[in-house]
Amino acid sequence: MDYKDLQVFLSLSSQQHLGKAGQQLHMSASTLSRRLARMEEEAGAQLFNRDTTPMQLTPAGELFRQHAEQTLLSWQQLRSSVGTEVSDLSGQLTLFCSVTATYSFLPDLLSRFREQYPLVDLRVHTGDAAESIPRTESGDADVGIAARPEHLPAGLTFKAMASSPLLFIVPRTPANLAGMNQAEIDWSEVPMVLSESGLARTRVNQWFAERQIQPHIYAQVAGNEAIVSMVALGVGVGVVPELVLRNSPMASRVRVLNVQPELEPFAIGLCSRTQRLEEPLLRALWKTALL
Amino acid sequence: MDYKDLQVFLSLSSQQHLGKAGQQLHMSASTLSRRLARMEEEAGAQLFNRDTTPMQLTPAGELFRQHAEQTLLSWQQLRSSVGTEVSDLSGQLTLFCSVTATYSFLPDLLSRFREQYPLVDLRVHTGDAAESIPRTESGDADVGIAARPEHLPAGLTFKAMASSPLLFIVPRTPANLAGMNQAEIDWSEVPMVLSESGLARTRVNQWFAERQIQPHIYAQVAGNEAIVSMVALGVGVGVVPELVLRNSPMASRVRVLNVQPELEPFAIGLCSRTQRLEEPLLRALWKTALL
DNA sequence: TGATGCCGTTGCATTTTATGCAACACAACG
DNA sequence: CGTTGTGTTGCATAAAATGCAACGGCATCA
């Protein structure tokens, strides 16, 4: 039983769903299934009733939940009270990431980082995810949350935190676009909404090139989030990472196209100049992020 | 941070010594060193001051110790209160092991097992460790704590819990034996005190055979513990597992002989008939032991 | 002051464990 | 009766833990 298990359990308690908890925690459902099974083994009792939908806490599970909350709280308090070793670390750190990363990674990372390093002035710049790498490389940002590019520029270090499939999306209206299946699509005719640059664009270009198709590009956009919005408005077909789609308020107005072969998934993670990883501030942030 | 870490930390707190804690926990010092380092990393503070001898808890370490005690207590209570799933398991289980195993493995195993399965009538038979395997094989015992033999009889399953070197020991008095070094020893003259049977005896026989030596066997004993006593009395040279020596009150009256090449270490662990491992009672005991 | 023993740490090879994917089983719903 | 949604499991792979042996610092003693 480790503390990560306790967090997993709390997430399961609130979501009552392996898949949803898995998304929240950036893990697969099978992993959660097995971790839960192991927890039950160690506790010596069944913690969830999986026969019902949604799965529900057993009485033993409720006791376990209280134990988990209490233990994590105690642990958090311990860390904040003894974390004097580093709390005098101060300075400024600039992090660049996409708006979506802001939703899915930053809340967790920031709250833990600020708790432990309250004196560090952490600045977050949001923008097109495609800019994360160049901004980090140029020193414009100290850390970037980015998709790992095909070829990582020399001098940069990358560490994956999650991966996300790259999806073709179509609007649910109007009907002429909404009803499409891959086989029916004339890619040279259908208007595409694509990233201006970045890995997503590279992957799409490659996909079309391999099929010797000259796509009709209707709009090029900086920022995957905007692509979802434009597609939702019925402008055309877009390509975005699943993570972006999931966090978009427009997600329900859009449909994922089943395209074969699929585009290679994104590996999303932390990125910094290798040389600077020795700096205390950067070490602290990486340590917190990868914990 | 997992619950095993917390136990490790409590052991370190009381022993203030990596080697000693390692013996208590059946782990190497290097493992404990790294586990402690990781705990400090996760806690964000140094927990022990290693500059002093013995190493001492820092103030942060003291807080951590309280957290560890509280958490393990809460965990223990949780398990005993929800362990209803299996607490109705009842029956009788016979375990055979040496006296030494009684000291080094049984306290931990028994306390955890009885807590979770209070209705099981657990009978412990002690005797020569060499008997563990045959007694288990014959069904005389359901489980044995034994050294893994060269060739495990068919139908038996073995799982290692610890390993222990096999040592030559000599008395500290009288002087004629106490002062010996390996090079000076005439193995065909010096009186030996050996196990009557079992793996220890097999290994010793093999050791002598490989050197084409006909040892002078003064006494053959059932039970390694008695060997230590006889050697301590000055009877001759003995061979016992380090684990036995460590737990013997006669340990201080005996000296370990540096012999090359060393005898192959014992692998000590649990042993049962494979077929019977499916029985609920045996499953329960194995699960508890290997947790 | 140099030799020796004690103790914690670290590089490396190995074993053990965790993870994701894909296939599966089963239930609810249309 | 298929279809969708959900948890589980076999398998190949990736990641982490472990022990051994070598190392370095420190105290003790000749």
XYZ file of C-alpha atoms (C1' of nucleotides) in Angstrom:
642
model
C 0.000 0.000 0.000
C 1.563 3.280 -0.969
C 0.375 6.849 -0.849
C -0.245 6.946 -4.567
C -2.656 4.066 -4.027
C -4.538 6.174 -1.527
C -4.918 8.971 -4.050
C -6.039 6.460 -6.641
C -8.619 5.175 -4.224
C -9.976 8.625 -3.461
C -10.303 9.314 -7.147
C -12.162 6.044 -7.618
C -14.411 6.882 -4.691
C -15.525 10.107 -6.256
C -15.664 8.969 -9.874
C -17.024 5.486 -9.267
C -15.670 4.622 -12.679
C -12.323 3.135 -13.693
C -12.112 4.961 -16.980
C -12.946 8.390 -15.600
C -10.608 8.017 -12.662
C -7.984 6.833 -15.127
C -8.355 10.005 -17.159
C -8.103 12.134 -14.069
C -4.960 10.319 -12.996
C -3.506 9.781 -16.482
C -3.552 6.007 -16.103
C -5.271 3.170 -17.915
C -8.344 1.469 -16.543
C -6.571 -1.867 -16.332
C -3.949 -0.360 -14.087
C -6.622 0.953 -11.768
C -8.429 -2.360 -11.781
C -5.317 -4.146 -10.674
C -4.284 -1.530 -8.132
C -7.726 -1.700 -6.597
C -7.583 -5.490 -6.519
C -4.240 -5.289 -4.743
C -5.571 -2.790 -2.226
C -8.471 -5.085 -1.465
C -6.084 -7.969 -1.067
C -3.969 -6.022 1.389
C -6.928 -4.666 3.277
C -8.445 -8.110 3.466
C -11.869 -6.968 2.327
C -13.754 -5.972 -0.775
C -13.759 -2.187 -1.066
C -16.012 -1.673 -4.090
C -18.995 -3.521 -5.353
C -18.374 -3.839 -9.097
C -21.662 -5.496 -9.852
C -23.560 -2.248 -9.780
C -23.288 0.594 -12.251
C -21.774 2.838 -11.177
C -19.545 0.795 -8.894
C -20.145 1.605 -5.268
C -18.171 1.693 -2.053
C -18.778 -1.155 0.342
C -18.925 -0.361 4.068
C -15.336 -1.545 4.315
C -14.503 0.755 1.418
C -16.010 3.684 3.266
C -13.756 2.972 6.235
C -10.833 2.694 3.889
C -11.709 6.032 2.332
C -11.645 7.685 5.728
C -8.299 6.100 6.471
C -6.963 7.302 3.138
C -8.147 10.855 3.658
C -6.813 11.018 7.161
C -3.442 9.564 6.182
C -2.954 11.821 3.178
C -3.918 14.837 5.240
C -1.437 13.906 7.922
C 1.215 13.367 5.272
C 0.506 16.698 3.641
C 0.761 18.458 6.971
C 3.984 16.678 7.768
C 5.534 17.734 4.505
C 4.527 21.323 4.817
C 5.805 21.542 8.383
C 9.168 19.914 7.753
C 9.669 21.250 4.263
C 11.904 23.960 5.617
C 14.848 22.414 3.857
C 13.739 23.997 0.629
C 11.113 26.547 1.484
C 13.775 29.260 1.501
C 14.348 28.547 -2.140
C 13.246 31.595 -3.996
C 13.414 33.082 -7.416
C 11.376 33.155 -10.558
C 10.386 30.373 -12.852
C 8.533 30.701 -16.139
C 6.453 27.828 -17.402
C 4.941 27.731 -20.842
C 2.048 25.469 -21.709
C -1.155 25.204 -23.625
C -4.516 26.130 -22.195
C -5.421 22.470 -22.097
C -2.343 21.618 -20.066
C -3.516 24.353 -17.755
C -6.598 22.271 -17.084
C -5.173 18.800 -16.956
C -1.726 19.121 -15.426
C -1.302 22.485 -13.815
C -3.799 22.323 -10.939
C -2.107 19.302 -9.433
C 1.420 20.470 -10.181
C 0.922 24.031 -9.033
C -0.785 23.238 -5.784
C 1.939 20.827 -4.752
C 4.717 23.100 -5.899
C 3.395 26.182 -4.187
C 2.846 24.303 -0.993
C 6.444 23.240 -0.880
C 8.136 26.248 -2.429
C 5.981 29.223 -1.487
C 8.718 31.741 -2.116
C 9.164 30.868 -5.751
C 7.499 33.264 -8.118
C 6.029 30.923 -10.695
C 4.809 32.525 -13.901
C 2.671 30.586 -16.287
C 2.400 31.565 -19.925
C -0.234 29.914 -22.012
C -0.311 29.687 -25.756
C -0.170 27.254 -28.600
C 1.331 23.988 -27.390
C 3.499 24.023 -30.500
C 5.404 26.930 -29.027
C 6.405 25.087 -25.876
C 9.504 23.578 -27.389
C 10.895 26.650 -29.147
C 10.092 28.894 -26.194
C 11.904 26.551 -23.874
C 14.801 26.227 -26.237
C 15.166 29.969 -26.582
C 15.116 30.471 -22.841
C 11.884 32.380 -23.107
C 10.478 29.806 -20.692
C 12.333 27.734 -18.130
C 10.003 24.771 -18.441
C 7.471 23.795 -21.047
C 4.671 21.333 -21.092
C 4.839 19.975 -24.586
C 4.302 17.051 -26.867
C 7.514 15.225 -27.560
C 8.549 16.115 -31.118
C 9.905 13.554 -33.572
C 13.368 14.897 -33.061
C 14.062 16.588 -29.780
C 16.378 19.571 -30.328
C 19.838 18.959 -28.896
C 20.273 20.283 -25.396
C 16.678 19.697 -24.378
C 15.493 17.037 -21.938
C 11.997 15.634 -22.071
C 10.082 13.427 -19.669
C 6.665 12.036 -20.567
C 3.788 12.427 -18.120
C 0.935 11.144 -20.259
C 0.029 10.244 -23.791
C -2.988 11.243 -25.832
C -4.235 10.040 -29.214
C -4.478 12.464 -32.100
C -8.044 12.543 -33.417
C -9.873 13.691 -36.520
C -13.024 15.534 -35.506
C -16.062 16.609 -37.496
C -18.981 18.857 -36.532
C -22.289 17.300 -35.535
C -23.929 19.906 -37.746
C -24.306 20.702 -40.595
C -25.329 17.352 -41.966
C -23.030 17.379 -44.970
C -20.020 17.147 -42.728
C -21.554 15.431 -39.733
C -22.549 12.258 -41.530
C -19.182 11.501 -43.031
C -17.283 8.283 -42.705
C -13.712 7.935 -43.702
C -14.417 5.901 -46.793
C -16.709 8.563 -48.174
C -14.380 11.461 -47.679
C -12.670 13.164 -50.550
C -9.778 14.601 -48.596
C -8.874 17.006 -51.346
C -12.296 18.585 -51.106
C -13.226 18.614 -47.447
C -12.102 21.798 -45.670
C -9.526 21.127 -42.952
C -8.798 23.147 -39.835
C -5.242 22.451 -38.740
C -2.545 23.642 -36.426
C -0.358 26.285 -37.919
C 2.725 24.421 -36.732
C 3.927 21.933 -34.189
C 3.865 18.189 -33.917
C 0.147 17.890 -34.645
C 0.685 19.610 -37.983
C 3.756 17.540 -38.755
C 1.871 14.339 -38.115
C -1.063 15.398 -40.268
C 1.190 16.492 -43.118
C 2.948 13.170 -42.969
C -0.334 11.276 -42.909
C -1.545 13.011 -46.048
C 1.813 12.740 -47.781
C 1.922 8.981 -47.220
C -1.425 8.759 -48.982
C -0.374 11.201 -51.688
C -3.248 13.455 -50.888
C -3.244 17.200 -51.254
C -5.607 18.343 -48.496
C -7.768 21.389 -48.787
C -6.705 23.519 -45.855
C -9.411 25.955 -44.954
C -7.862 27.464 -41.855
C -4.590 27.302 -39.995
C -4.832 28.047 -36.332
C -2.410 28.614 -33.471
C -3.769 26.675 -30.527
C -5.532 23.333 -30.616
C -8.348 24.634 -28.471
C -9.453 26.982 -31.205
C -9.593 24.115 -33.661
C -12.288 22.419 -31.619
C -14.319 25.602 -31.569
C -14.003 26.141 -35.307
C -14.951 22.569 -36.075
C -17.898 22.830 -33.686
C -19.077 25.803 -35.704
C -19.196 23.604 -38.770
C -16.216 25.066 -40.572
C -14.643 21.758 -41.467
C -12.651 18.784 -40.236
C -9.995 19.234 -37.570
C -7.244 17.271 -35.907
C -6.596 17.637 -32.180
C -5.192 15.584 -29.321
C -7.808 13.706 -27.350
C -6.743 15.581 -24.222
C -7.729 18.879 -25.813
C -11.040 17.536 -26.994
C -11.865 16.133 -23.594
C -11.299 19.478 -21.909
C -13.165 21.516 -24.463
C -16.629 22.849 -23.675
C -17.353 22.272 -27.359
C -16.653 18.565 -27.136
C -20.312 17.650 -27.297
C -20.788 19.531 -30.562
C -18.157 17.508 -32.304
C -17.729 13.896 -33.302
C -14.589 11.795 -33.557
C -13.965 10.340 -36.981
C -12.817 6.742 -37.096
C -9.778 7.008 -39.334
C -7.411 4.191 -40.262
C -4.569 4.077 -39.734
C -4.701 6.265 -36.682
C -2.277 9.076 -36.198
C 0.485 8.302 -33.741
C -0.432 9.444 -30.210
C 1.164 12.431 -28.540
C 3.580 11.944 -25.688
C 2.966 14.895 -23.397
C 5.433 15.849 -20.737
C 7.927 18.218 -19.226
C 10.674 19.855 -21.193
C 13.693 21.918 -20.182
C 17.177 22.727 -21.349
C 19.336 19.868 -20.132
C 22.070 22.129 -18.928
C 19.747 24.035 -16.646
C 18.314 20.963 -14.947
C 21.019 21.293 -12.317
C 19.600 24.602 -11.144
C 17.842 24.189 -7.809
C 14.634 25.833 -8.966
C 14.297 23.601 -11.979
C 15.235 20.489 -10.038
C 12.513 21.385 -7.552
C 9.857 21.794 -10.204
C 10.762 18.575 -12.011
C 10.862 16.653 -8.780
C 7.422 17.922 -7.851
C 5.990 17.208 -11.273
C 7.276 13.664 -11.527
C 6.509 12.637 -7.972
C 5.978 6.199 0.232
C 4.473 2.847 1.098
C 3.561 1.190 4.353
C 6.580 -1.065 4.225
C 8.683 2.090 4.183
C 7.025 3.198 7.375
C 7.926 -0.063 9.065
C 11.465 0.258 7.776
C 11.643 3.713 9.225
C 10.410 2.621 12.633
C 13.005 -0.120 12.685
C 15.700 2.394 11.781
C 14.458 4.736 14.487
C 14.903 2.137 17.168
C 18.074 0.501 15.877
C 19.821 3.639 14.656
C 21.929 1.366 12.513
C 21.437 0.226 8.906
C 22.972 -3.189 9.399
C 21.007 -4.047 12.498
C 17.730 -2.841 11.064
C 18.567 -4.789 7.960
C 18.947 -7.980 9.952
C 15.686 -7.370 11.723
C 13.923 -6.810 8.416
C 15.873 -9.374 6.397
C 17.189 -6.749 4.011
C 20.608 -5.477 3.067
C 22.010 -2.232 4.415
C 22.240 -0.747 0.948
C 18.539 -1.273 0.439
C 17.776 0.532 3.652
C 20.133 3.343 2.768
C 18.341 3.931 -0.491
C 14.878 3.537 0.938
C 15.688 6.084 3.603
C 17.107 8.442 1.005
C 13.917 8.141 -0.987
C 11.778 8.769 2.071
C 13.751 11.913 2.794
C 13.343 12.998 -0.796
C 9.592 12.538 -0.613
C 9.278 14.148 2.779
C 11.381 17.076 1.636
C 13.622 16.994 4.679
C 16.512 15.105 6.169
C 15.169 12.543 8.649
C 18.393 11.142 10.078
C 21.724 12.699 10.816
C 24.237 10.171 9.475
C 27.283 12.075 10.648
C 26.942 10.865 14.213
C 27.446 7.332 15.470
C 24.904 6.020 16.017
C 22.854 7.881 13.443
C 20.185 10.014 15.037
C 16.715 11.265 14.251
C 16.464 14.886 13.221
C 13.500 16.910 14.499
C 11.844 16.341 11.152
C 12.570 12.648 11.558
C 10.833 12.640 14.900
C 7.719 14.129 13.317
C 7.950 11.543 10.597
C 8.200 8.786 13.167
C 4.999 9.970 14.803
C 3.288 10.081 11.437
C 4.491 6.551 10.681
C 3.297 5.166 13.993
C -0.066 6.830 13.720
C -0.591 5.709 10.151
C 0.402 2.108 10.753
C -1.806 1.978 13.815
C -4.736 3.320 11.845
C -4.023 0.814 9.104
C -3.823 -2.052 11.529
C -7.134 -1.059 13.078
C -8.738 -0.748 9.692
C -7.632 -4.215 8.682
C -8.788 -5.837 11.854
C -12.168 -4.146 11.681
C -12.892 -4.945 8.026
C -11.172 -8.305 7.948
C -14.513 -9.988 8.353
C -14.198 -11.416 4.886
C -11.914 -14.095 6.200
C -12.141 -13.996 9.959
C -14.710 -16.759 9.867
C -12.067 -18.977 8.374
C -11.364 -21.641 10.919
C -9.595 -24.919 11.231
C -6.233 -26.196 12.231
C -2.852 -25.589 10.690
C 0.412 -27.195 11.706
C 3.656 -25.391 11.072
C 7.033 -26.983 11.527
C 10.179 -24.937 11.956
C 13.453 -24.710 13.787
C 13.877 -22.919 17.074
C 15.801 -20.208 15.289
C 12.983 -19.626 12.850
C 10.818 -19.287 15.916
C 12.869 -16.275 16.878
C 13.416 -14.617 13.553
C 10.285 -15.242 11.511
C 7.510 -16.441 13.712
C 6.834 -13.382 15.895
C 6.046 -11.224 12.909
C 4.185 -13.916 10.997
C 2.157 -15.159 13.929
C 1.047 -11.795 15.183
C -0.196 -10.771 11.777
C -1.817 -14.088 11.075
C -3.628 -14.325 14.385
C -4.871 -10.798 14.070
C -6.487 -11.549 10.760
C -7.524 -15.157 11.290
C -8.252 -15.460 14.992
C -10.331 -18.574 14.597
C -7.576 -20.649 13.106
C -5.927 -23.022 15.519
C -2.291 -22.674 14.576
C 0.067 -25.274 16.009
C 3.780 -24.765 15.848
C 6.172 -27.678 16.080
C 9.824 -26.931 16.533
C 12.695 -29.257 15.815
C 15.691 -29.679 13.596
C 15.324 -27.497 10.529
C 16.377 -30.477 8.456
C 13.075 -32.105 9.269
C 10.983 -29.274 7.840
C 11.004 -30.651 4.332
C 10.246 -34.314 5.106
C 7.633 -33.396 7.666
C 5.902 -31.147 5.182
C 6.158 -33.747 2.471
C 4.680 -36.449 4.673
C 1.786 -34.254 5.669
C 2.960 -34.257 9.248
C 3.049 -30.477 8.936
C 0.998 -28.247 6.636
C 3.702 -25.657 6.290
C 7.398 -25.720 7.022
C 9.975 -23.041 7.403
C 12.999 -24.586 5.779
C 16.176 -24.065 3.827
C 15.656 -24.743 0.164
C 17.307 -28.075 -0.606
C 19.393 -28.680 -3.724
C 16.552 -30.623 -5.220
C 13.096 -29.801 -4.036
C 11.007 -32.971 -3.794
C 8.323 -33.104 -6.447
C 4.990 -31.773 -5.304
C 6.453 -29.241 -2.925
C 6.420 -25.466 -3.439
C 9.021 -23.227 -1.875
C 9.217 -19.446 -1.558
C 12.315 -17.746 -0.169
C 11.968 -15.166 2.581
C 15.614 -14.592 3.440
C 19.058 -16.003 2.889
C 21.777 -16.702 5.389
C 25.435 -17.699 4.921
C 26.658 -21.044 6.236
C 29.550 -20.455 8.629
C 32.357 -22.481 10.203
C 32.580 -21.638 13.893
C 35.257 -22.380 16.470
C 35.241 -21.917 20.256
C 36.975 -18.913 21.769
C 38.429 -21.331 24.320
C 40.375 -23.555 24.630
C 43.311 -21.958 22.910
C 44.233 -24.916 20.753
C 41.042 -24.519 18.790
C 40.396 -20.841 19.277
C 43.557 -19.662 17.563
C 43.123 -21.570 14.361
C 43.152 -20.165 10.891
C 42.056 -22.107 7.918
C 45.550 -22.612 6.547
C 46.712 -24.214 9.754
C 43.885 -26.627 10.080
C 44.320 -30.307 9.505
C 40.727 -31.105 8.687
C 41.223 -34.799 9.193
C 42.287 -34.191 12.772
C 40.138 -31.377 14.094
C 36.926 -32.656 15.693
C 33.797 -31.516 13.870
C 30.294 -31.000 15.201
C 27.826 -31.340 12.348
C 24.177 -31.655 11.586
C 22.975 -35.178 11.514
C 21.178 -34.516 8.251
C 19.674 -31.813 6.160
C 21.050 -29.283 3.734
C 23.762 -28.038 6.098
C 25.162 -31.537 6.298
C 24.885 -32.035 2.554
C 26.779 -28.852 1.883
C 29.526 -29.712 4.343
C 29.920 -33.219 2.976
C 30.201 -31.794 -0.485
C 32.740 -29.214 0.632
C 34.990 -31.877 2.111
C 34.519 -34.254 -0.798
C 35.581 -31.617 -3.267
C 38.808 -31.251 -1.301
C 39.185 -35.009 -0.902
C 39.267 -34.663 2.839
C 37.994 -37.246 5.262
C 36.811 -35.123 8.208
C 36.954 -36.285 11.768
C 33.376 -36.092 12.914
C 33.203 -35.885 16.644
C 29.480 -35.425 17.064
C 26.371 -35.420 14.908
C 23.544 -33.359 16.202
C 19.914 -32.818 15.316
C 19.292 -29.110 15.490
C 21.705 -26.347 14.521
C 21.162 -24.558 17.792
C 22.788 -27.378 19.711
C 25.842 -27.156 17.477
C 26.519 -23.628 18.628
C 26.306 -24.718 22.237
C 28.615 -27.653 21.751
C 31.162 -25.569 19.894
C 30.958 -22.929 22.600
C 31.845 -25.611 25.119
C 35.051 -26.255 23.235
C 34.107 -29.571 21.732
C 35.254 -28.788 18.231
C 34.485 -26.934 14.997
C 30.916 -26.553 13.839
C 28.990 -25.384 10.799
C 25.775 -23.400 11.224
C 23.756 -20.817 9.320
C 24.517 -17.251 10.286
C 20.901 -16.781 11.300
C 21.238 -19.475 13.950
C 24.475 -18.053 15.252
C 23.023 -14.582 15.490
C 20.123 -15.762 17.606
C 22.167 -17.957 19.878
C 22.963 -16.813 23.418
C 26.290 -18.598 22.939
C 27.245 -16.428 19.976
C 29.778 -14.458 21.997
C 31.615 -17.598 23.028
C 32.259 -18.613 19.476
C 34.260 -17.223 16.601
C 33.557 -17.386 12.874
C 36.305 -18.996 10.859
C 37.243 -17.329 7.605
C 37.102 -20.228 5.193
C 37.640 -20.095 1.450
C 35.728 -20.860 -0.592
C 32.677 -20.134 1.478
C 29.825 -22.563 1.669
C 26.850 -21.575 -0.417
C 24.303 -19.561 1.603
C 20.984 -20.967 2.732
C 17.787 -19.802 1.148
C 15.240 -19.865 3.942
C 11.569 -19.727 3.246
C 8.138 -21.237 3.266
C 7.382 -24.733 2.048
C 4.121 -26.581 1.418
C 2.740 -29.316 -0.759
C 1.853 -27.649 -4.041
C -1.470 -29.371 -4.307
C -2.628 -28.091 -0.957
C -1.818 -24.440 -1.706
C -5.336 -24.005 -2.974
C -6.778 -24.712 0.449
C -8.089 -21.493 2.003
C -6.148 -21.942 5.218
C -2.846 -22.425 3.464
C -3.504 -19.588 1.042
C -4.187 -17.354 4.008
C -0.973 -18.263 5.763
C 1.162 -17.850 2.656
C -0.439 -14.516 1.842
C 0.242 -13.267 5.345
C 3.819 -14.508 5.323
C 4.746 -12.993 1.985
C 3.001 -9.685 2.472
C 50.713 8.984 11.898
C 49.707 5.182 9.401
C 46.893 0.831 9.772
C 42.532 -1.066 10.779
C 37.679 -1.621 11.477
C 33.164 0.322 11.217
C 29.484 2.427 8.664
C 26.849 4.646 5.225
C 26.782 5.318 0.084
C 26.936 4.216 -4.883
C 27.735 1.716 -9.637
C 26.224 -2.174 -11.775
C 23.861 -6.514 -13.048
C 19.897 -8.930 -11.928
C 15.384 -9.840 -10.385
C 10.946 -8.300 -9.383
C 7.051 -5.437 -10.123
C 4.072 -2.283 -12.582
C 2.008 -0.787 -16.808
C -0.517 -0.475 -21.284
C -2.635 -2.728 -24.941
C -5.755 -5.887 -26.721
C -8.835 -9.519 -26.167
C -12.384 -11.075 -23.246
C -16.666 -11.685 -20.292
C -20.687 -9.993 -18.753
C -24.623 -6.907 -18.084
C -27.875 -3.224 -19.579
C -30.288 -1.299 -23.202
C -32.408 -0.612 -27.527
C -30.346 -10.340 -30.618
C -26.970 -7.058 -31.579
C -24.691 -3.033 -29.461
C -22.666 -0.349 -26.103
C -20.470 0.290 -21.879
C -17.641 -1.559 -18.088
C -14.476 -4.249 -15.400
C -10.926 -8.075 -15.853
C -6.925 -10.736 -17.577
C -2.878 -12.622 -20.704
C 1.088 -11.031 -22.486
C 5.097 -8.287 -23.873
C 7.514 -4.383 -22.344
C 9.138 -0.707 -19.288
C 10.325 0.796 -14.761
C 11.789 0.092 -10.051
C 13.871 -2.350 -6.264
C 17.444 -5.214 -4.604
C 22.015 -7.331 -3.408
C 26.751 -7.425 -4.041
C 31.017 -5.346 -4.168
C 33.793 -1.420 -4.208
C 34.332 3.126 -2.249
C 35.089 7.019 0.994
C 34.855 9.220 5.411
C 35.760 8.766 10.276
C 37.229 7.031 14.623
C 40.416 4.083 17.200
C 44.668 2.060 18.269
C 49.442 0.755 17.865
